[in-house]
């Protein structure tokens, strides 16, 4: 109920800005289909991806004093942003075929235009047409941007070592490593960017999680 939601927000001192950002992106979805520019995508991501991730980081970093929760002493949005955007970009590459077959396009139009592509071209590629170098250039740009946010994620996780309990830090590391596992499967030069190619098997997922746990 509304009352329970308000009570939860108040008890755990979740910043209202996160819900405002999330709502803004949901409203964007109602009035738009995709993104004109990559900058538009980043703005949208603040609500669609960064906000939920920030709630998770906020709850993971809460401390209790005298029976009351104490909010983290750092900006949870800044901490959550790199991993949230890294994960989102990986999603876009991994789900390319599925999104196209659902009439969805998450590749920014300015990047497509720069590489002389249109959304119509993407649908043909998703349907099995030969992958042109121009599309590989698009993937290469997204892959490069994902790499940037991946490096920033590693930096933020390193900073959290002294600010968060080991079990919650482990949870964040597992989330990051599962997206990194997909990222590592992306072959910009030779891949076909299919779901089969980019999705790890259940056994591979299990092995990756166990590796993170044992390496902690």
Backbone as JSON, one array per atom type, in Angstrom:
{
  "sequence": "XXXXXXXXXXXXXXXXXXXXXXXXXXXXXXXXXXXXXXXXXXXXXXXXXXXXXXXXXXXXXXXXXXXXXXXXXXXXXXXXXXXXXXXXXXXXXXXXXXXXXXXXXXXXXXXXXXXXXXXXXXXXXXXXXXXXXXXXXXXXXXXXXXXXXXXXXXXXXXXXXXXXXXXXXXXXXXXXXXXXXXXXXXXXXXXXXXXXXXXXXXXXXXXXXXXXXXXX",
  "N": [[0.84, -1.19, 0.0], [0.25, 2.38, -0.3], [0.81, 3.68, 2.1], [2.52, 1.85, 3.37], [4.68, 1.86, 1.63], [5.6, 4.5, 1.93], [6.29, 4.39, 4.62], [8.4, 2.53, 4.54], [10.26, 3.92, 2.96], [10.78, 6.09, 4.64], [11.71, 4.81, 6.99], [14.06, 3.54, 6.16], [15.36, 5.63, 5.14], [15.58, 6.33, 2.41], [16.67, 8.21, -0.33], [14.51, 10.6, -1.78], [15.0, 11.62, -4.27], [15.85, 9.54, -5.88], [13.52, 8.15, -6.53], [12.18, 10.13, -7.89], [13.84, 10.47, -10.11], [13.54, 7.95, -11.26], [10.79, 7.94, -11.89], [10.75, 10.01, -13.77], [12.1, 8.86, -15.93], [10.35, 6.81, -16.58], [8.19, 8.27, -17.46], [9.37, 9.38, -19.69], [9.51, 7.11, -21.3], [6.86, 6.81, -22.03], [6.43, 8.84, -23.83], [8.37, 8.63, -25.77], [10.3, 6.72, -28.14], [13.0, 5.12, -27.96], [16.26, 6.72, -28.39], [17.46, 9.9, -29.3], [20.06, 10.81, -29.11], [23.22, 9.7, -27.69], [23.68, 11.03, -25.36], [21.09, 11.57, -24.52], [20.36, 9.0, -23.86], [22.02, 8.52, -21.64], [20.97, 10.37, -19.85], [18.39, 9.35, -19.53], [19.09, 6.92, -18.39], [19.77, 7.6, -15.8], [17.45, 7.47, -14.36], [16.21, 5.04, -15.14], [18.09, 3.04, -14.73], [20.31, 3.79, -13.03], [19.0, 4.83, -10.77], [17.47, 2.6, -9.54], [19.7, 0.97, -8.98], [21.04, 2.59, -7.21], [19.34, 2.61, -5.02], [19.71, -0.01, -4.17], [22.46, 0.06, -3.48], [22.34, 2.01, -1.49], [20.76, 0.72, 0.52], [22.43, -1.39, 1.06], [24.54, -0.17, 2.27], [23.69, 0.94, 4.61], [23.86, 1.7, 8.09], [23.23, 0.78, 11.51], [22.4, 2.62, 14.39], [21.74, 2.86, 17.72], [19.25, 1.66, 17.27], [18.28, 2.98, 15.07], [18.42, 3.75, 11.59], [21.31, 4.85, 9.86], [22.19, 7.01, 7.35], [24.33, 6.47, 4.47], [27.6, 7.95, 4.35], [28.43, 8.94, 1.98], [27.87, 9.76, -1.51], [25.48, 7.83, -2.81], [24.53, 7.63, -5.38], [26.64, 8.39, -7.04], [28.34, 6.28, -6.54], [26.86, 4.08, -7.47], [26.37, 4.66, -10.15], [28.44, 4.03, -12.26], [28.47, 1.13, -12.49], [25.79, 0.65, -13.0], [25.35, 1.91, -15.48], [27.27, 0.62, -17.04], [26.22, -2.01, -16.95], [23.79, -1.58, -18.24], [24.54, -0.83, -20.84], [25.78, -3.18, -21.64], [23.53, -4.81, -21.58], [22.13, -3.74, -23.78], [23.7, -4.49, -25.97], [23.75, -7.29, -25.65], [21.01, -7.94, -25.8], [20.24, -7.24, -28.32], [19.11, -8.64, -30.63], [16.68, -9.69, -29.53], [15.42, -7.32, -28.66], [15.07, -5.97, -31.12], [13.32, -7.7, -32.41], [11.15, -7.26, -30.88], [10.41, -4.84, -31.68], [11.92, -2.76, -30.63], [14.42, -0.31, -30.13], [17.46, 0.44, -28.8], [19.79, 1.65, -29.46], [21.42, 4.67, -29.87], [20.29, 7.23, -32.06], [22.03, 9.15, -33.12], [24.51, 7.92, -33.09], [24.04, 5.78, -34.78], [23.5, 7.18, -37.16], [25.95, 8.43, -37.59], [27.39, 6.27, -38.41], [26.18, 5.64, -40.74], [23.78, 4.17, -40.67], [20.42, 2.94, -40.16], [17.44, 2.45, -38.12], [15.99, 0.54, -39.55], [17.95, -0.91, -40.87], [19.08, -2.2, -38.7], [17.09, -4.01, -37.98], [17.15, -5.79, -40.13], [19.68, -6.9, -39.79], [19.35, -8.14, -37.31], [17.58, -10.08, -38.09], [19.16, -11.83, -39.39], [20.73, -11.0, -41.53], [23.84, -10.33, -43.27], [26.46, -9.05, -41.28], [27.37, -5.77, -41.41], [30.39, -3.75, -41.66], [29.84, -1.26, -40.68], [27.93, -1.63, -38.68], [29.43, -3.08, -36.89], [31.13, -1.08, -36.13], [29.41, 0.52, -34.67], [28.82, -1.21, -32.53], [31.41, -1.4, -31.56], [31.84, 1.18, -30.56], [29.94, 1.29, -28.49], [30.88, -0.83, -26.97], [33.35, 0.18, -26.22], [32.57, 2.36, -24.65], [31.25, 0.99, -22.64], [33.44, -0.33, -21.56], [34.79, 1.79, -20.41], [33.03, 2.52, -18.31], [33.1, 0.15, -16.94], [35.71, 0.11, -15.92], [35.48, 2.27, -14.17], [33.61, 1.22, -12.44], [35.08, -0.78, -11.14], [36.84, 0.83, -9.73], [35.08, 2.12, -7.94], [34.12, -0.06, -6.46], [36.44, -0.82, -5.18], [36.84, 1.37, -3.51], [34.72, 1.01, -1.79], [35.44, -0.95, -0.02], [36.18, -0.25, 2.57], [33.88, 0.82, 3.54], [31.61, -0.69, 3.67], [29.93, -3.69, 4.66], [31.5, -6.93, 4.35], [29.8, -8.97, 3.23], [27.79, -7.6, 1.86], [29.31, -6.16, 0.06], [30.28, -8.29, -1.4], [27.93, -9.08, -2.67], [27.53, -6.92, -4.45], [29.81, -7.23, -6.0], [29.29, -9.67, -7.24], [27.08, -9.06, -8.85], [28.32, -7.25, -10.6], [30.26, -8.93, -11.76], [28.77, -10.77, -13.2], [27.69, -9.32, -15.3], [30.06, -8.55, -16.41], [30.95, -10.96, -17.33], [29.32, -11.39, -19.56], [30.1, -9.17, -21.05], [32.75, -9.86, -21.61], [32.36, -11.78, -23.51], [31.74, -10.55, -25.83], [32.58, -10.18, -29.11], [33.78, -7.95, -31.04], [34.89, -7.8, -33.63], [34.45, -10.28, -34.93], [32.14, -11.49, -34.0], [28.61, -12.49, -33.97], [26.69, -11.35, -32.47], [24.47, -12.55, -31.34], [21.84, -13.9, -29.24], [22.43, -16.47, -28.38], [25.18, -16.54, -28.61], [26.07, -14.61, -26.8], [24.93, -15.05, -24.29], [25.78, -16.57, -21.29], [25.98, -20.04, -20.29], [23.97, -21.84, -17.83], [25.77, -23.33, -16.24], [28.18, -22.0, -16.69], [27.56, -19.55, -15.54], [27.26, -20.31, -12.86], [29.86, -21.17, -12.28], [31.25, -18.77, -12.55], [30.18, -17.2, -10.48], [30.93, -18.72, -8.23], [33.66, -18.42, -8.43], [34.02, -15.71, -7.87], [33.18, -15.68, -5.23], [35.07, -17.38, -3.98], [37.38, -15.97, -4.48], [37.18, -13.74, -2.96]],
  "CA": [[0.0, 0.0, 0.0], [0.98, 3.66, -0.31], [1.3, 3.94, 3.46], [3.66, 0.96, 3.63], [5.8, 2.35, 0.82], [6.1, 5.71, 2.6], [6.93, 3.96, 5.87], [9.67, 1.91, 4.16], [11.17, 5.0, 2.52], [11.17, 6.88, 5.82], [12.49, 3.99, 7.93], [15.39, 3.26, 5.61], [15.91, 6.93, 4.73], [15.92, 6.26, 0.98], [16.52, 9.55, -0.91], [13.37, 10.75, -2.69], [15.51, 11.93, -5.6], [15.94, 8.31, -6.65], [12.19, 7.86, -7.05], [11.88, 11.18, -8.86], [14.58, 10.14, -11.32], [12.92, 6.77, -11.85], [9.51, 8.35, -12.48], [11.04, 10.81, -14.95], [12.44, 7.97, -17.04], [9.15, 6.09, -16.98], [7.41, 9.24, -18.26], [10.07, 9.46, -20.97], [9.11, 5.93, -22.07], [5.51, 7.01, -22.55], [6.42, 9.83, -24.91], [9.48, 8.45, -26.7], [10.66, 5.36, -28.53], [14.44, 5.16, -28.24], [17.05, 7.9, -28.01], [18.02, 10.64, -30.42], [21.5, 10.9, -28.91], [23.72, 8.92, -26.56], [23.49, 11.87, -24.18], [19.72, 11.31, -24.09], [20.37, 7.68, -23.22], [22.63, 8.66, -20.31], [19.99, 11.09, -19.01], [17.34, 8.37, -19.25], [19.66, 5.89, -17.52], [19.8, 8.08, -14.42], [16.24, 6.99, -13.71], [15.87, 3.66, -15.47], [19.11, 2.09, -14.29], [21.1, 4.29, -11.9], [18.16, 4.99, -9.57], [17.3, 1.32, -8.83], [21.0, 0.53, -8.47], [21.36, 3.45, -6.07], [18.56, 2.1, -3.88], [20.41, -1.22, -3.71], [23.7, 0.48, -2.8], [21.93, 2.71, -0.27], [20.35, -0.26, 1.52], [23.61, -2.21, 1.4], [25.51, 0.62, 3.02], [23.1, 1.48, 5.83], [24.32, 1.23, 9.41], [22.27, 1.03, 12.57], [22.91, 3.18, 15.63], [20.65, 3.05, 18.69], [17.99, 1.21, 16.7], [17.87, 3.81, 13.94], [19.33, 3.62, 10.45], [22.13, 6.02, 9.54], [22.44, 7.03, 5.91], [25.75, 6.45, 4.1], [28.27, 9.26, 4.39], [28.88, 9.27, 0.63], [26.79, 9.86, -2.5], [25.24, 6.48, -3.34], [24.32, 7.72, -6.83], [27.95, 8.39, -7.67], [28.88, 4.94, -6.41], [26.07, 3.14, -8.28], [26.26, 5.04, -11.57], [29.27, 3.31, -13.24], [28.03, -0.25, -12.7], [24.45, 0.69, -13.59], [25.45, 2.24, -16.91], [27.99, -0.51, -17.64], [25.28, -3.11, -17.1], [22.77, -1.2, -19.22], [25.13, -0.91, -22.18], [25.94, -4.61, -21.92], [22.18, -5.26, -21.9], [21.77, -3.29, -25.12], [24.41, -5.34, -26.93], [23.3, -8.68, -25.48], [19.6, -8.12, -26.16], [20.02, -6.61, -29.63], [18.15, -9.4, -31.44], [15.38, -9.75, -28.85], [14.8, -6.0, -28.7], [14.64, -5.69, -32.48], [12.14, -8.51, -32.7], [10.05, -6.65, -30.11], [10.27, -3.47, -32.22], [12.58, -1.82, -29.73], [15.79, 0.05, -30.49], [18.12, 1.2, -27.74], [20.99, 2.29, -29.98], [21.14, 6.09, -30.11], [20.21, 7.55, -33.49], [23.19, 9.91, -33.58], [25.61, 6.97, -33.33], [23.68, 5.06, -36.01], [23.67, 8.09, -38.29], [27.39, 8.62, -37.8], [27.88, 5.07, -39.1], [25.35, 5.47, -41.95], [22.81, 3.11, -40.42], [19.1, 3.35, -39.68], [16.78, 1.35, -37.4], [15.59, -0.5, -40.52], [19.14, -1.75, -41.08], [19.26, -3.04, -37.51], [16.13, -5.13, -38.02], [17.65, -6.77, -41.11], [20.81, -7.61, -39.17], [18.78, -9.01, -36.28], [16.9, -11.18, -38.77], [20.15, -12.76, -39.93], [21.51, -10.46, -42.65], [25.28, -10.2, -43.03], [26.77, -7.91, -40.4], [28.29, -4.84, -42.08], [31.41, -3.12, -40.82], [29.25, -0.08, -40.04], [27.3, -2.06, -37.43], [30.52, -3.42, -35.97], [31.62, 0.19, -35.61], [28.46, 0.92, -33.63], [29.08, -2.08, -31.39], [32.73, -1.05, -31.03], [31.69, 2.39, -29.76], [29.24, 0.92, -27.26], [31.8, -1.68, -26.21], [34.36, 1.07, -25.64], [31.94, 3.12, -23.58], [31.04, 0.03, -21.56], [34.74, -0.55, -20.95], [35.07, 2.96, -19.56], [32.23, 2.41, -17.08], [33.58, -1.03, -16.23], [36.88, 0.55, -15.15], [34.99, 3.12, -13.08], [32.96, 0.33, -11.47], [36.14, -1.4, -10.35], [37.35, 1.86, -8.82], [34.1, 2.34, -6.87], [34.1, -1.25, -5.6], [37.65, -0.76, -4.36], [36.61, 2.38, -2.47], [33.71, 0.53, -0.85], [35.99, -1.97, 0.88], [36.24, 0.25, 3.94], [32.64, 1.51, 3.84], [30.49, -1.6, 3.56], [30.24, -5.02, 5.2], [31.98, -7.84, 3.31], [28.76, -9.73, 2.54], [27.12, -6.72, 0.91], [30.29, -5.9, -0.99], [30.29, -9.49, -2.23], [26.74, -9.02, -3.52], [27.8, -5.97, -5.52], [30.82, -7.82, -6.88], [28.64, -10.72, -8.03], [26.31, -8.38, -9.9], [29.26, -6.73, -11.59], [30.97, -10.0, -12.47], [27.86, -11.44, -14.13], [27.65, -8.5, -16.51], [31.39, -8.61, -16.99], [31.02, -12.24, -18.03], [28.73, -11.15, -20.88], [30.98, -8.21, -21.73], [33.93, -10.57, -22.09], [31.98, -12.65, -24.64], [31.48, -9.72, -27.01], [33.66, -10.16, -30.1], [33.39, -6.86, -31.95], [35.37, -8.01, -35.0], [34.01, -11.52, -35.56], [30.91, -12.01, -33.42], [27.34, -12.22, -34.67], [25.89, -10.62, -31.49], [23.22, -13.28, -31.11], [21.59, -14.26, -27.85], [23.15, -17.71, -28.1], [26.61, -16.24, -28.51], [26.41, -13.71, -25.7], [24.41, -15.49, -22.99], [26.48, -17.71, -20.68], [25.16, -21.17, -19.88], [23.8, -21.9, -16.37], [26.99, -23.82, -15.61], [29.17, -20.92, -16.74], [27.15, -18.57, -14.53], [27.57, -20.88, -11.56], [31.31, -21.17, -12.12], [31.71, -17.39, -12.36], [29.79, -16.77, -9.13], [31.8, -19.42, -7.28], [35.0, -17.83, -8.52], [33.98, -14.45, -7.14], [33.07, -16.02, -3.8], [36.33, -17.94, -3.48], [38.44, -14.98, -4.63], [36.9, -12.54, -2.16]],
  "C": [[0.88, 1.25, 0.0], [1.58, 3.96, 1.05], [2.53, 3.11, 3.78], [4.89, 1.4, 2.86], [6.44, 3.57, 1.49], [6.83, 5.36, 3.88], [8.31, 3.35, 5.58], [10.7, 2.96, 3.77], [11.69, 5.79, 3.72], [12.07, 6.08, 6.76], [13.93, 3.79, 7.45], [16.04, 4.5, 5.0], [16.4, 6.91, 3.26], [15.69, 7.64, 0.36], [15.37, 9.61, -1.92], [13.82, 11.05, -4.11], [15.57, 10.69, -6.48], [14.59, 7.95, -7.27], [11.76, 8.9, -8.09], [12.58, 10.89, -10.19], [13.96, 8.95, -12.04], [11.62, 7.14, -12.56], [9.73, 9.16, -13.76], [11.35, 9.94, -16.16], [11.23, 7.17, -17.5], [8.23, 6.99, -17.82], [8.04, 9.4, -19.64], [9.64, 8.3, -21.87], [7.75, 6.11, -22.71], [5.52, 7.87, -23.8], [7.5, 9.62, -25.97], [9.69, 6.97, -27.0], [12.13, 5.37, -28.93], [15.05, 6.5, -27.88], [17.63, 8.58, -29.24], [19.54, 10.69, -30.32], [21.92, 10.01, -27.75], [23.59, 9.7, -25.26], [22.07, 11.69, -23.63], [19.63, 9.98, -23.35], [20.93, 7.78, -21.8], [21.67, 9.37, -19.35], [18.87, 10.15, -18.59], [17.84, 7.32, -18.24], [19.7, 6.3, -16.06], [18.56, 7.6, -13.65], [16.0, 5.52, -13.91], [16.85, 2.65, -14.89], [19.84, 2.56, -13.03], [20.25, 4.39, -10.63], [17.91, 3.66, -8.85], [18.6, 0.8, -8.23], [21.39, 1.33, -7.23], [20.59, 3.04, -4.83], [19.25, 0.88, -3.3], [21.67, -0.86, -2.93], [23.36, 1.16, -1.47], [21.59, 1.71, 0.84], [21.52, -1.12, 1.98], [24.56, -1.47, 2.33], [24.94, 1.25, 4.29], [23.75, 0.89, 7.08], [23.23, 1.54, 10.43], [22.98, 1.56, 13.81], [21.72, 3.47, 16.53], [19.28, 2.72, 18.09], [17.49, 2.01, 15.52], [18.89, 3.68, 12.82], [20.04, 4.95, 10.18], [22.49, 5.96, 8.07], [23.93, 7.01, 5.62], [26.33, 7.86, 4.05], [28.76, 9.71, 3.02], [27.67, 9.26, -0.31], [26.58, 8.5, -3.15], [25.02, 6.51, -4.85], [25.65, 7.67, -7.56], [28.59, 7.01, -7.62], [28.18, 3.98, -7.38], [26.15, 3.41, -9.77], [27.13, 4.21, -12.51], [28.77, 1.9, -13.53], [26.67, -0.29, -13.37], [24.52, 0.96, -15.08], [26.22, 1.15, -17.66], [27.03, -1.66, -17.92], [24.25, -2.81, -18.18], [23.32, -1.31, -20.64], [25.34, -2.37, -22.58], [24.59, -5.22, -22.29], [21.83, -4.94, -23.35], [22.44, -4.16, -26.18], [23.88, -6.77, -26.85], [21.9, -8.9, -26.04], [19.25, -7.52, -27.51], [18.96, -7.34, -30.45], [16.76, -9.39, -30.8], [14.67, -8.41, -28.91], [14.28, -5.66, -30.1], [13.38, -6.47, -32.84], [10.92, -8.09, -31.89], [9.82, -5.21, -30.52], [10.82, -2.41, -31.28], [13.99, -1.55, -30.22], [16.39, 0.92, -29.41], [19.44, 1.81, -28.19], [20.64, 3.72, -30.37], [21.23, 6.42, -31.59], [21.43, 8.33, -33.98], [24.37, 8.99, -33.88], [25.31, 6.14, -34.58], [23.93, 5.94, -37.23], [25.13, 8.31, -38.62], [27.99, 7.45, -38.58], [27.0, 4.68, -40.29], [24.41, 4.26, -41.82], [21.48, 3.71, -39.97], [18.51, 2.2, -38.88], [16.33, 0.22, -38.32], [16.75, -1.45, -40.78], [19.33, -2.69, -39.89], [18.31, -4.24, -37.53], [16.6, -6.2, -39.0], [18.8, -7.59, -40.52], [20.3, -8.59, -38.11], [18.1, -10.23, -36.88], [17.86, -12.14, -39.46], [20.93, -12.26, -41.13], [22.98, -10.36, -42.27], [25.54, -8.93, -42.22], [27.77, -6.99, -41.08], [29.3, -4.24, -41.1], [30.84, -1.91, -40.07], [28.57, -0.46, -38.71], [28.37, -2.47, -36.41], [31.12, -2.15, -35.37], [30.72, 0.72, -34.5], [28.71, 0.11, -32.36], [30.41, -1.71, -30.73], [32.64, 0.2, -30.14], [30.98, 2.09, -28.44], [30.13, 0.07, -26.36], [32.86, -0.83, -25.51], [33.78, 1.88, -24.48], [31.67, 2.22, -22.37], [32.35, -0.23, -20.82], [35.12, 0.58, -20.01], [34.31, 2.84, -18.23], [32.6, 1.17, -16.28], [34.79, -0.67, -15.36], [36.45, 1.4, -13.96], [34.29, 2.29, -12.01], [33.99, -0.31, -10.56], [36.7, -0.42, -9.33], [36.39, 2.06, -7.64], [34.02, 1.14, -5.92], [35.31, -1.28, -4.69], [37.47, 0.23, -3.21], [35.65, 1.88, -1.39], [34.24, -0.45, 0.18], [36.0, -1.53, 2.34], [34.92, 0.87, 4.4], [31.43, 0.58, 3.94], [30.88, -2.96, 4.11], [30.62, -5.97, 4.07], [30.87, -8.57, 2.55], [28.01, -8.87, 1.53], [28.05, -6.33, -0.23], [30.35, -7.08, -1.94], [29.08, -9.5, -3.17], [26.94, -8.09, -4.7], [28.81, -6.53, -6.52], [30.22, -8.9, -7.78], [27.82, -10.11, -9.16], [27.23, -7.89, -11.0], [29.87, -7.84, -12.41], [30.07, -10.7, -13.48], [27.69, -10.63, -15.42], [29.0, -8.48, -17.21], [31.56, -9.9, -17.78], [30.43, -12.11, -19.44], [29.62, -10.22, -21.69], [32.18, -8.91, -22.34], [33.63, -11.47, -23.29], [31.77, -11.86, -25.93], [32.72, -9.67, -27.9], [33.28, -9.16, -31.18], [33.74, -7.19, -33.39], [34.78, -9.23, -35.69], [32.67, -12.05, -35.06], [29.68, -11.73, -34.26], [26.32, -11.56, -33.74], [24.51, -11.25, -31.28], [23.08, -13.59, -29.63], [22.36, -15.51, -27.46], [24.63, -17.46, -27.87], [26.94, -15.5, -27.21], [25.91, -14.16, -24.33], [25.19, -16.68, -22.46], [25.5, -18.83, -20.34], [24.98, -21.14, -18.35], [25.06, -22.37, -15.66], [28.07, -22.75, -15.6], [28.84, -19.83, -15.71], [27.53, -19.05, -13.13], [29.07, -20.82, -11.29], [31.83, -19.76, -11.86], [31.38, -16.9, -10.95], [30.68, -17.43, -8.08], [33.2, -18.85, -7.27], [35.06, -16.51, -7.75], [33.96, -14.7, -5.63], [34.4, -16.5, -3.24], [37.49, -16.95, -3.57], [38.29, -13.8, -3.71], [37.93, -12.32, -1.06]]
}
